[in-house]
Amino acid sequence: MTAFAMNDDHDNPYALLGDDHDDGHRWAFGTGFTDPLEGIDTTVPAGLDAGALARYCLALGDDALIYSHRLQEWVTHMPELEEETAIANIALDLLGQARMLLARAGGILGQTEDQLAFFRAEKDFRNVRLAEHADADFAELVGRLLIFSAWRLALFAELSAAPDPVLAAIAAKGVNELTYHRDYAAQWVVRLGDGTEESHDRMQRALGTLWPLTGELFRPDADAVASADPGAVTVPAFMGVIDTVLAAAGLERPDAVSPPAVAGRTGRDGVHTEAMGYILAELQSVARANPDATW
Amino acid sequence: MTEPQWPLYEVFLRGKRGLNHVHVGSLHAADPEMALRHARDLYTRRNEGVSIWVVRASDITASSPDEKDPFFKPSGDKVYRHPTFYEIPDDVPHM
Amino acid sequence: MTVASEPDLRAHFDETIAAQRRIEPRDWMPDKYRATMIRQIAQHAHSEIIGMQPEGNWITRAPSLRRKAILLAKVQDEAGHGMYLYSAAETLGADRADLTGKLISGRQKYSSIFNYPTLTYADVGVIGWLVDGAAICNQVPLCRSSYGPYARAMIRICKEESFHQRQGYELLLTMMRGSQAQREMVQDATNRFWWPSLMMFGPPDDASPNTEQSMAWGIKRHTNDELRQRFVDMTVPQAEKLGVTLPDPELRWNDERGHYDFGAVDWDELKAVIAGNGPCNAQRIARRKAAHDDGAWVREAAIAHARKNENHDPERTGLTLAVTRD
């Protein structure tokens, strides 16, 4: 494939940025080619329950996969072009986390990341219901992201010391990304809460809609304890972050009650909201329509 | 009704190996914090270790790089700056 | 500022162009140069932004996680390209919000190719191969545009676009080595995008009245037909490697000319699409308009918040959140 030779005889400011830009490989935001799992032994450590580890990685991976899907739906709908880049960044980061986590689970279960993503039935997906929620407006977008990223960041900070080295490496990389996500969401929640009257009302309403989905995040998880023992992501610590943001935003933390489990089961048990079927119908459609294809 | 626009910010980067900040372009943001974050997304691909400056375009005072601008006109044209213009009598000391 | 006369300024401008040096933002330039440059850069920017839609259409349905990441990153790059170009246009005194208004009202255009629908995942690969390929043909010469900020934006964009083309082609190679259904999908997508890709280079030279002045001013470096021919010559061997047939029975190598002969482009179709009557024009603009309109309250809120905090010490109002395990 021939490429035209480009004229080099004019000042190119990017040439001054060092060789990071000229390696010819890096083509996407947030998906640089340094492999976070390089040099890490992928054998499941002795004494660790491999089944529980796989289920837990699946859970964390599904959270990211489904959440990223909802963010991808916002591409070309963002309120300003700069926000398009920002939201695509976040969606890419979460997709990257999903891939690594599904690969870790898949390595134990004998399946590829794509088999898990595209050929599992809804009841076998382990994401929390918060991840499935379709954001009705920008206020819900940033409010939900604040809740999700604050929780996931605190969790990943703990998991950076997980006994499984692969999960620990994934979590360590995720901490940097989630810090950025939480910061982005927090800044926007403050701007909207303390912006115009309309933005304040929308932001408060969004919190009211989203808050019930928070309870599920702190349900005890046997697989988590068995495989990673992440120390409690304590509710008070999470609330501390949320309350700091809400105070700066001039918003009230809602008093809402979490929706109950269905027959004692929630997202982690494969029992989702009605939105999940539509998400998977779309996400899996092309892969399932071409089961013998190579992509 | 015309809504208030997000002001224009100019972006300057200094890479890890760079010696000074270089102008790379502009973007729109509502405030400096947002401008910084957007600059990172748009101009650095979230590269670590790149120093970013964002400056409101309206805060920049610039000259023209064009030679025709009097700012840079060589003194050959400003004849009164040339030493041969002034006639000094021979008998004035120290001149 | 300067006391030079307009003929002097004009002479200096002409000399800069003739010497292949750059015109920079604060230089004097003829009004027509400025207006033409703004329009060209803006329409290029609009193309990048609108171009996000036909490809963005397939992100949520990408059939593998790797393809999904590649496509999402590509669409993100396009947003970035649009912004670099709006940024270049603004150095000429244009205002981005105003340009957006002109796009939405139809007073400024975007590349005709994005008015075609993307109907299968193969379309994603074909857009990378043919559409980005055609764009690269157009854009590499623009890296030597007489206008400095535009040329610099083009250098960055061309680098990224060459990856996009490679990714699209690689997807097609994979599909052509895959299942029969995949091969048929690629051929079908090629059939639908080949002629519109040729139309991307614009009307034939004898129907392009502005070409001469644009070439003289370094706004355009090659004619439409020259670039179109170059694109065909490059692409035919690529199609052969893929194993797809380009839908033009008159396509054949001409030894005398040293180029491929190709059939007649349907200029009526191009005219109709440019006039707003392509398959997807209304839908593309409606989406852009909706995002812009729906986002107004958000943009206003950000300004309102910024104004409230303008006079505060940034150290004091910064929102600091702990990251440690506490």
XYZ file of C-alpha atoms in Angstrom:
716
model
C 0.000 0.000 0.000
C 1.721 3.117 -1.150
C 1.579 6.250 0.925
C 2.537 9.610 -0.444
C 5.840 10.914 0.798
C 5.157 13.872 2.979
C 7.084 17.054 2.842
C 9.245 17.328 5.927
C 10.713 20.695 5.147
C 8.501 22.795 7.385
C 8.359 23.223 11.117
C 6.385 20.439 12.685
C 5.666 21.169 16.330
C 4.761 17.554 16.951
C 8.282 16.506 16.117
C 9.352 18.346 19.236
C 7.127 16.276 21.461
C 9.561 13.447 21.757
C 9.472 10.022 20.206
C 6.210 8.949 21.819
C 4.292 10.288 18.888
C 6.432 8.801 16.205
C 6.466 5.143 17.028
C 3.972 4.541 14.251
C 1.907 2.193 16.387
C -0.137 4.228 18.733
C -3.345 5.126 17.042
C -5.937 5.510 19.686
C -6.509 7.432 22.817
C -5.974 5.473 25.979
C -5.042 2.287 24.204
C -1.325 2.637 24.036
C 0.639 -0.479 23.342
C 2.360 -0.966 26.664
C 0.942 -4.252 27.807
C 0.039 -3.998 31.513
C 0.228 -7.781 31.753
C 3.709 -8.056 30.325
C 5.878 -10.397 32.317
C 3.094 -11.452 34.635
C 2.677 -15.116 35.398
C -0.831 -16.115 34.424
C -1.014 -19.303 36.480
C -3.702 -19.030 39.098
C -1.847 -18.884 42.427
C -2.028 -22.027 44.513
C -4.675 -21.929 47.197
C -6.857 -19.487 45.295
C -10.307 -20.649 44.224
C -10.007 -20.448 40.428
C -13.751 -20.755 39.898
C -14.478 -17.862 42.230
C -11.739 -15.791 40.611
C -13.216 -16.418 37.166
C -16.712 -15.494 38.328
C -15.441 -12.329 39.968
C -13.413 -11.235 36.934
C -16.469 -11.910 34.820
C -18.526 -9.689 37.123
C -16.053 -6.813 37.005
C -15.588 -7.321 33.266
C -19.322 -7.332 32.564
C -19.753 -4.126 34.586
C -17.211 -2.447 32.326
C -18.462 -4.009 29.082
C -22.092 -3.031 29.588
C -21.216 0.385 30.999
C -18.990 1.074 27.999
C -21.870 0.085 25.710
C -24.089 2.751 27.266
C -21.349 5.371 26.850
C -20.803 4.352 23.221
C -24.455 5.246 22.586
C -23.610 8.850 23.414
C -21.085 9.220 20.590
C -22.347 11.971 18.210
C -24.879 13.043 20.864
C -22.623 14.926 23.271
C -23.313 18.604 23.993
C -19.970 19.807 22.677
C -17.256 18.361 20.462
C -14.627 18.328 23.193
C -16.958 16.167 25.248
C -17.115 13.641 22.401
C -13.409 13.020 22.809
C -13.739 12.787 26.580
C -16.609 10.303 26.567
C -15.003 8.146 23.903
C -11.880 8.043 26.077
C -13.829 6.771 29.037
C -15.715 4.227 26.935
C -12.413 2.983 25.497
C -10.814 2.680 28.921
C -13.729 0.631 30.238
C -13.756 -1.523 27.128
C -10.064 -2.164 27.670
C -10.673 -3.162 31.272
C -13.510 -5.424 30.138
C -11.285 -7.157 27.621
C -8.563 -7.890 30.141
C -10.996 -9.094 32.788
C -12.956 -11.280 30.387
C -9.686 -12.696 29.092
C -8.651 -13.522 32.652
C -11.960 -15.241 33.341
C -11.861 -16.897 29.932
C -8.403 -18.278 30.539
C -9.776 -20.175 33.521
C -13.082 -21.163 31.914
C -11.600 -22.149 28.552
C -13.313 -19.422 26.530
C -12.137 -16.365 24.609
C -13.123 -12.779 25.443
C -15.325 -12.748 22.339
C -17.049 -16.019 23.142
C -17.904 -14.599 26.545
C -19.022 -11.212 25.235
C -21.041 -12.340 22.221
C -22.296 -15.840 22.900
C -23.351 -15.855 26.547
C -27.030 -15.684 27.404
C -28.403 -12.790 29.441
C -28.758 -14.862 32.601
C -25.028 -15.542 32.556
C -24.021 -11.879 32.548
C -22.938 -10.709 36.024
C -23.031 -6.906 35.748
C -24.707 -4.739 38.334
C -27.952 -3.137 37.216
C -26.441 0.339 37.464
C -24.347 -0.484 34.385
C -27.421 -1.163 32.230
C -29.226 2.086 32.916
C -29.856 4.250 29.852
C -29.058 7.872 30.699
C -32.054 10.054 29.908
C -29.945 13.205 29.691
C -26.460 14.579 30.283
C -27.150 15.026 33.987
C -27.846 11.302 34.349
C -24.773 10.569 32.240
C -22.414 12.382 34.603
C -24.304 11.455 37.770
C -24.217 7.764 36.986
C -20.570 7.974 35.973
C -19.728 9.654 39.267
C -21.359 6.868 41.257
C -19.897 4.073 39.136
C -16.367 5.424 38.896
C -16.154 6.443 42.558
C -17.161 2.918 43.552
C -15.013 1.142 40.989
C -11.974 3.300 41.756
C -12.171 2.520 45.466
C -12.584 -1.156 44.640
C -9.688 -1.231 42.180
C -7.444 0.567 44.643
C -8.028 -2.390 46.978
C -7.700 -4.960 44.187
C -4.263 -3.623 43.219
C -3.109 -5.806 46.089
C -5.187 -8.836 45.115
C -3.534 -12.242 45.496
C -4.018 -12.960 41.786
C -1.211 -11.056 39.998
C -3.238 -10.640 36.800
C -6.223 -9.122 38.588
C -3.832 -6.946 40.589
C -2.162 -5.656 37.417
C -5.504 -4.955 35.743
C -6.690 -3.104 38.823
C -3.493 -1.063 39.101
C -3.834 0.138 35.507
C -7.527 0.762 36.073
C -6.849 3.045 39.041
C -5.225 5.668 36.813
C -8.059 5.533 34.336
C -10.832 5.558 36.943
C -9.266 8.527 38.686
C -9.677 10.436 35.451
C -13.263 9.188 34.989
C -14.247 10.147 38.509
C -12.650 13.552 38.092
C -14.483 14.157 34.815
C -17.831 13.172 36.312
C -17.285 15.133 39.517
C -16.335 18.316 37.689
C -19.489 18.070 35.611
C -21.777 17.278 38.545
C -20.469 20.417 40.233
C -20.890 22.505 37.083
C -24.453 21.351 36.636
C -25.385 21.501 40.303
C -23.974 24.983 40.610
C -24.731 26.241 37.100
C -28.148 27.454 35.998
C -31.487 26.797 37.642
C -32.350 24.345 34.891
C -29.089 22.418 35.239
C -29.487 22.286 39.002
C -32.992 20.858 38.722
C -31.958 18.314 36.141
C -28.967 17.229 38.217
C -31.015 16.838 41.361
C -33.648 14.871 39.466
C -30.978 12.660 37.934
C -29.604 11.814 41.365
C -33.084 10.870 42.463
C -33.398 8.474 39.536
C -29.942 6.959 39.971
C -29.588 6.675 43.711
C -31.729 3.543 44.083
C -29.227 1.677 41.902
C -26.417 2.342 44.371
C -27.401 -0.162 47.029
C -26.620 -3.119 44.813
C -22.988 -2.061 44.583
C -22.379 -2.964 48.213
C -24.068 -6.335 48.415
C -21.714 -8.917 49.884
C -20.019 -10.909 47.150
C -18.837 -14.391 48.062
C -16.728 -14.746 44.930
C -14.999 -11.469 45.637
C -14.134 -12.510 49.117
C -13.013 -15.979 48.050
C -10.810 -14.860 45.210
C -9.665 -11.381 45.909
C -10.604 -10.401 49.416
C -10.753 -6.754 48.474
C -11.221 -5.455 51.979
C -14.545 -3.740 52.332
C -15.144 -0.883 49.960
C -16.885 0.676 52.824
C -20.079 2.515 52.288
C -18.855 5.426 54.445
C -15.730 5.879 52.280
C -17.812 5.912 49.096
C -20.327 8.290 50.663
C -17.493 10.557 51.705
C -16.489 11.065 48.084
C -20.073 11.511 46.917
C -20.861 13.950 49.686
C -17.783 16.062 48.917
C -18.932 16.415 45.326
C -22.567 17.056 46.193
C -21.595 19.716 48.725
C -19.510 21.561 46.121
C -22.426 21.185 43.696
C -25.083 22.396 46.083
C -27.026 19.156 45.714
C -28.841 16.933 48.170
C -28.080 13.267 48.503
C -31.381 11.487 47.823
C -33.064 9.325 50.394
C -34.021 6.652 47.905
C -34.490 3.002 48.561
C -32.821 0.369 46.404
C -35.022 -1.765 44.218
C -35.341 -5.192 45.750
C -33.760 -8.347 44.479
C -35.933 -10.594 42.338
C -36.371 -13.897 44.158
C -33.320 -12.886 46.139
C -31.201 -12.304 43.048
C -29.731 -9.211 41.397
C -27.374 -8.336 38.564
C -24.498 -10.388 39.942
C -26.812 -13.414 39.858
C -27.787 -12.849 36.238
C -31.094 -11.153 37.012
C -31.155 -7.830 35.203
C -33.495 -5.011 34.276
C -35.628 -5.170 31.142
C -33.045 -3.003 29.390
C -30.467 -5.782 29.365
C -32.201 -7.874 26.700
C -32.147 -4.976 24.265
C -28.510 -4.184 25.026
C -27.420 -7.730 24.289
C -29.640 -8.003 21.215
C -27.727 -5.094 19.760
C -24.270 -5.907 21.097
C -24.351 -9.548 20.021
C -26.318 -9.177 16.780
C -23.609 -9.193 14.123
C -21.442 -11.780 15.870
C -24.408 -14.116 16.318
C -25.639 -13.581 12.747
C -22.265 -14.785 11.472
C -21.278 -17.586 13.855
C -18.651 -19.049 11.538
C -17.079 -15.711 10.650
C -13.575 -14.501 11.433
C -13.251 -10.909 12.474
C -31.407 34.067 21.658
C -27.694 33.599 21.234
C -26.204 31.559 24.030
C -22.903 32.550 25.596
C -20.067 30.696 23.868
C -17.358 28.673 25.490
C -14.294 30.870 25.051
C -11.337 29.909 22.900
C -8.182 28.647 24.583
C -4.816 28.246 22.924
C -2.872 25.121 23.824
C 0.879 24.821 24.329
C 2.691 21.548 24.937
C 6.146 20.593 26.059
C 6.972 16.956 25.486
C 9.105 14.773 27.725
C 12.194 15.568 25.682
C 11.132 19.060 24.706
C 12.912 22.194 25.786
C 9.977 24.578 25.692
C 6.263 24.760 25.164
C 5.075 24.796 21.582
C 1.746 26.059 20.303
C -0.288 23.139 18.952
C -3.745 24.554 18.389
C -6.866 25.657 20.203
C -10.087 24.386 21.705
C -13.209 25.684 23.394
C -13.864 25.277 27.103
C -16.032 26.904 29.728
C -13.231 27.327 32.278
C -9.476 26.783 32.617
C -9.799 23.431 34.395
C -11.951 22.074 31.613
C -9.546 23.518 29.039
C -6.651 21.649 30.610
C -8.482 18.341 30.606
C -9.705 18.746 27.064
C -6.223 19.711 25.946
C -4.961 16.471 27.404
C -7.636 14.471 25.560
C -7.333 16.283 22.273
C -3.661 17.142 21.916
C -1.659 14.664 23.939
C -3.582 11.390 23.676
C -3.325 11.290 27.463
C 0.412 10.901 27.233
C 1.936 11.016 30.669
C 4.656 13.518 31.350
C 3.620 16.099 28.817
C 3.370 19.606 30.230
C 0.305 21.487 29.080
C -0.398 25.198 29.181
C -3.796 26.548 28.246
C -4.278 30.272 27.821
C -7.425 32.141 26.961
C -6.933 33.366 23.420
C -8.150 36.814 24.466
C -5.268 37.030 26.960
C -2.627 36.663 24.292
C -0.993 39.749 22.855
C 0.792 39.034 19.604
C 2.957 40.741 17.075
C 2.759 40.077 13.392
C 5.426 37.773 11.981
C 5.175 39.687 8.714
C 8.325 41.665 7.862
C 6.224 44.549 6.650
C 5.058 45.271 10.188
C 6.783 48.367 11.600
C 7.399 46.398 14.778
C 10.194 44.606 12.997
C 11.166 47.114 10.339
C 14.971 47.267 10.006
C 16.393 50.673 10.921
C 17.551 51.198 7.327
C 14.120 52.644 6.689
C 14.089 54.820 9.765
C 16.510 57.308 8.477
C 16.583 59.443 11.602
C 18.131 56.518 13.514
C 21.100 56.383 11.228
C 24.214 58.113 12.631
C 25.096 59.949 9.371
C 21.871 61.935 9.461
C 23.017 64.453 12.034
C 25.612 67.011 10.952
C 27.858 67.905 13.805
C 30.367 70.760 13.435
C 33.975 69.627 13.456
C 34.975 71.569 16.500
C 32.451 70.046 18.983
C 34.397 67.973 21.544
C 33.766 64.239 22.119
C 31.684 63.706 19.040
C -0.420 48.952 12.349
C 1.477 48.900 9.086
C 1.725 51.930 6.905
C 2.372 49.930 3.724
C -0.133 50.418 0.921
C -2.491 47.696 -0.235
C -0.600 47.061 -3.497
C 2.550 46.600 -1.398
C 0.772 44.198 0.914
C -0.642 42.349 -2.050
C 2.795 42.119 -3.637
C 4.238 40.774 -0.410
C 1.445 38.209 -0.180
C 1.980 37.105 -3.798
C 5.704 36.849 -3.249
C 5.193 34.679 -0.157
C 2.947 32.341 -2.120
C 5.305 32.235 -5.085
C 8.242 31.403 -2.822
C 6.199 28.519 -1.333
C 6.355 30.069 2.102
C 3.459 30.044 4.533
C 0.805 32.614 5.138
C 0.271 32.858 8.898
C -2.738 34.098 10.882
C -1.737 37.706 11.362
C -0.437 38.236 7.832
C -2.309 40.435 5.397
C -4.263 38.377 2.841
C -6.822 39.189 0.157
C -10.384 38.960 1.433
C -11.161 36.330 -1.151
C -8.228 34.187 0.007
C -9.421 34.443 3.592
C -13.022 33.623 2.672
C -12.049 30.707 0.439
C -9.723 29.327 3.073
C -12.325 29.593 5.826
C -14.895 27.846 3.684
C -12.552 25.041 2.640
C -11.234 24.411 6.137
C -14.706 24.618 7.667
C -16.189 22.172 5.169
C -13.317 19.844 5.820
C -13.999 20.111 9.558
C -17.731 19.511 9.046
C -16.865 16.383 7.044
C -14.892 14.932 9.936
C -17.691 15.575 12.407
C -20.487 14.307 10.171
C -18.252 11.372 9.195
C -18.450 10.168 12.802
C -22.069 9.169 12.211
C -21.964 6.502 9.478
C -19.116 4.734 11.230
C -20.363 5.407 14.739
C -23.473 3.580 13.626
C -21.610 0.262 14.058
C -19.699 0.690 17.320
C -22.282 -0.966 19.564
C -22.671 -3.875 17.126
C -18.996 -4.495 16.348
C -18.592 -8.281 16.161
C -15.429 -8.578 18.229
C -14.119 -6.572 21.171
C -10.934 -5.751 19.297
C -12.884 -4.391 16.319
C -15.066 -2.437 18.691
C -12.053 -0.758 20.280
C -10.523 0.015 16.894
C -13.732 1.569 15.579
C -14.438 3.572 18.719
C -10.905 4.970 18.648
C -11.245 5.831 14.982
C -14.474 7.744 15.494
C -12.847 9.540 18.404
C -9.940 10.503 16.129
C -12.427 11.999 13.707
C -13.856 14.228 16.411
C -10.313 15.327 17.109
C -9.642 16.032 13.443
C -12.774 18.148 13.230
C -11.592 20.163 16.203
C -8.080 20.693 14.828
C -9.648 22.008 11.633
C -12.162 24.294 13.341
C -9.211 25.565 15.323
C -7.370 26.382 12.078
C -10.441 28.131 10.674
C -10.722 30.233 13.802
C -7.222 31.623 13.280
C -8.704 33.301 10.196
C -11.332 35.079 12.252
C -14.129 32.526 11.921
C -16.151 31.511 14.966
C -16.847 27.822 15.570
C -20.415 28.326 16.764
C -21.114 30.337 13.627
C -19.620 27.616 11.440
C -21.757 25.025 13.207
C -24.790 27.148 12.456
C -23.838 27.274 8.776
C -23.459 23.491 8.678
C -26.836 22.920 10.257
C -28.580 25.435 8.007
C -26.983 23.927 4.911
C -25.030 27.036 3.963
C -21.795 25.099 4.310
C -21.343 21.564 3.073
C -19.488 18.419 4.031
C -18.091 15.594 1.975
C -20.797 13.969 -0.152
C -19.695 10.465 0.812
C -21.181 10.691 4.274
C -24.657 10.951 2.852
C -24.639 7.249 2.078
C -25.871 4.701 4.628
C -23.653 2.096 6.301
C -25.616 -1.116 6.090
C -23.252 -3.921 7.141
C -20.069 -4.315 9.131
C -18.158 -4.654 5.865
C -19.056 -1.018 5.206
C -16.784 -0.105 8.112
C -13.839 -1.752 6.369
C -14.706 -0.304 2.964
C -14.959 3.188 4.414
C -11.496 2.775 5.867
C -10.125 1.466 2.577
C -11.871 3.626 -0.013
C -13.147 6.692 1.781
C -10.100 7.259 3.957
C -7.982 6.321 0.950
C -9.621 9.017 -1.123
C -9.364 11.471 1.755
C -5.639 10.776 2.037
C -5.202 11.461 -1.684
C -6.894 14.794 -1.170
C -5.181 15.612 2.078
C -1.514 14.807 1.643
C -1.071 17.632 -0.880
C -2.820 19.927 1.595
C 0.077 19.398 3.993
C 1.721 21.917 1.683
C -1.192 24.323 1.812
C -0.133 27.937 1.669
C -1.951 28.609 4.928
C 0.244 27.615 7.873
C -2.292 26.472 10.483
C -4.147 24.396 7.885
C -0.968 22.726 6.664
C 0.060 21.887 10.213
C -3.357 20.461 11.048
C -3.178 18.377 7.883
C 0.172 16.865 8.828
C -1.233 15.549 12.072
C -4.457 14.382 10.451
C -2.704 12.568 7.597
C -0.621 10.551 10.019
C -3.688 9.301 11.854
C -5.716 8.784 8.707
C -3.083 6.445 7.284
C -3.634 4.175 10.297
C -7.365 4.300 9.692
C -6.962 3.193 6.128
C -4.710 0.350 7.178
C -7.201 -0.786 9.810
C -10.065 -0.771 7.306
C -8.070 -2.718 4.758
C -6.968 -5.234 7.363
C -10.580 -5.839 8.367
C -11.441 -6.490 4.728
C -8.503 -8.868 4.292
C -9.682 -10.786 7.355
C -13.237 -10.927 6.051
C -12.165 -12.023 2.562
C -10.337 -14.933 4.190
C -13.344 -15.722 6.361
C -16.730 -17.129 5.484
C -18.577 -17.000 2.183
C -21.112 -14.647 3.758
C -18.307 -12.301 4.763
C -16.849 -12.283 1.259
C -20.251 -11.447 -0.173
C -20.632 -8.687 2.400
C -17.336 -7.101 1.329
C -18.208 -7.280 -2.370
C -21.630 -5.761 -1.706
C -20.143 -2.893 0.320
C -17.567 -2.257 -2.400
C -20.330 -2.142 -5.010
C -22.111 0.561 -3.022
C -19.126 2.716 -2.111
C -16.885 2.657 -5.177
C -18.592 5.329 -7.294
C -19.392 7.621 -4.331
C -15.678 7.441 -3.415
C -14.739 8.688 -6.877
C -17.244 11.497 -6.400
C -15.380 12.608 -3.284
C -12.871 14.351 -5.527
C -15.558 16.726 -6.715
C -16.847 17.608 -10.155
C -14.655 17.173 -13.241
C -12.079 19.893 -13.914
C -14.074 21.392 -16.765
C -16.922 21.985 -14.307
C -14.771 23.475 -11.530
C -14.451 27.215 -12.121
C -12.581 28.055 -8.941
C -9.733 25.632 -9.482
C -7.422 28.071 -11.238
C -7.466 30.747 -8.554
C -7.240 28.150 -5.794
C -4.195 26.572 -7.432
C -2.542 29.961 -7.881
C -2.986 30.709 -4.198
C -1.728 27.346 -2.966
C -5.158 26.509 -1.585
C -5.351 23.561 -3.960
C -2.290 21.709 -5.135
C -3.786 19.364 -7.724
C -6.944 19.364 -9.819
C -9.942 17.144 -9.054
C -9.333 14.897 -12.037
C -5.628 14.506 -11.250
C -6.415 13.315 -7.745
C -9.242 11.093 -8.901
C -6.940 9.394 -11.396
C -4.262 8.960 -8.735
C -6.777 7.351 -6.410
C -7.941 4.889 -9.079
C -4.361 3.955 -9.954
C -3.553 3.252 -6.299
C -6.738 1.415 -5.492
C -7.050 -1.046 -8.378
C -4.051 -3.149 -7.257
C -5.376 -3.028 -3.674
C -8.717 -4.430 -4.860
C -6.895 -7.182 -6.739
C -4.989 -8.139 -3.586
C -8.271 -8.289 -1.689
C -9.989 -10.336 -4.325
C -12.902 -7.936 -4.859
C -14.160 -6.673 -8.189
C -14.568 -2.932 -8.589
C -18.018 -2.326 -10.124
C -16.787 -0.703 -13.339
C -16.664 -2.817 -16.491
C -14.640 -0.104 -18.248
C -11.794 -0.218 -15.741
C -8.592 -1.251 -17.534
C -4.924 -0.381 -17.647
C -3.989 1.969 -20.469
C -0.327 1.480 -21.404
C -0.166 4.635 -23.485
C -1.407 6.905 -20.740
C 0.306 4.977 -17.967
C -2.940 5.081 -15.994
C -6.147 3.103 -15.536
C -9.041 4.075 -17.761
C -12.332 4.097 -15.921
C -16.000 4.594 -16.685
C -18.127 7.702 -16.476
C -19.068 8.963 -13.054
C -22.737 9.817 -12.625
C -22.395 13.556 -12.056
C -26.134 13.923 -11.651
C -25.959 11.756 -8.581
C -23.181 13.905 -7.130
C -25.161 17.069 -7.869
C -28.237 15.654 -6.190
C -26.317 14.583 -3.098
C -24.566 17.951 -2.783
C -27.914 19.690 -3.172
C -29.217 17.793 -0.169
C -30.976 14.914 -1.858
C -28.704 12.026 -1.018
C -29.924 8.996 0.971
C -28.882 10.324 4.360
C -28.496 14.105 4.187
C -31.496 14.951 6.308
C -30.650 12.345 8.906
C -27.008 13.460 9.237
C -27.907 17.089 9.765
C -30.795 16.251 12.070
C -28.479 14.283 14.333
C -25.929 17.097 14.459
C -28.656 19.618 15.117
C -30.218 17.524 17.863
C -26.912 17.091 19.674
C -26.282 20.807 19.435
C -29.773 21.853 20.526
C -30.087 19.258 23.294
C -26.702 20.316 24.579
C -27.522 24.008 24.908
C -28.571 23.794 28.558
C -25.328 21.959 29.371
C -23.136 24.539 27.654
C -25.019 27.335 29.370
C -24.639 25.702 32.753
C -20.882 25.405 32.270
C -20.614 29.109 31.447
C -22.828 30.080 34.370
C -20.670 28.040 36.714
C -17.465 29.494 35.298
C -18.736 33.028 35.780
C -19.659 32.352 39.373
C -16.134 31.147 40.051
C -14.153 33.596 37.921
C -13.076 35.781 40.783
C -12.354 33.043 43.224
C -8.951 31.742 44.082
C -8.613 28.599 41.948
C -6.729 26.920 44.756
C -9.711 27.270 47.007
C -12.445 26.165 44.662
C -10.632 23.203 43.182
C -12.378 19.969 43.932
C -9.898 17.553 45.433
C -10.833 13.962 45.907
C -8.650 11.438 47.675
C -7.540 8.416 45.739
C -5.988 6.398 48.532
C -7.494 3.424 50.225
C -9.129 5.118 53.172
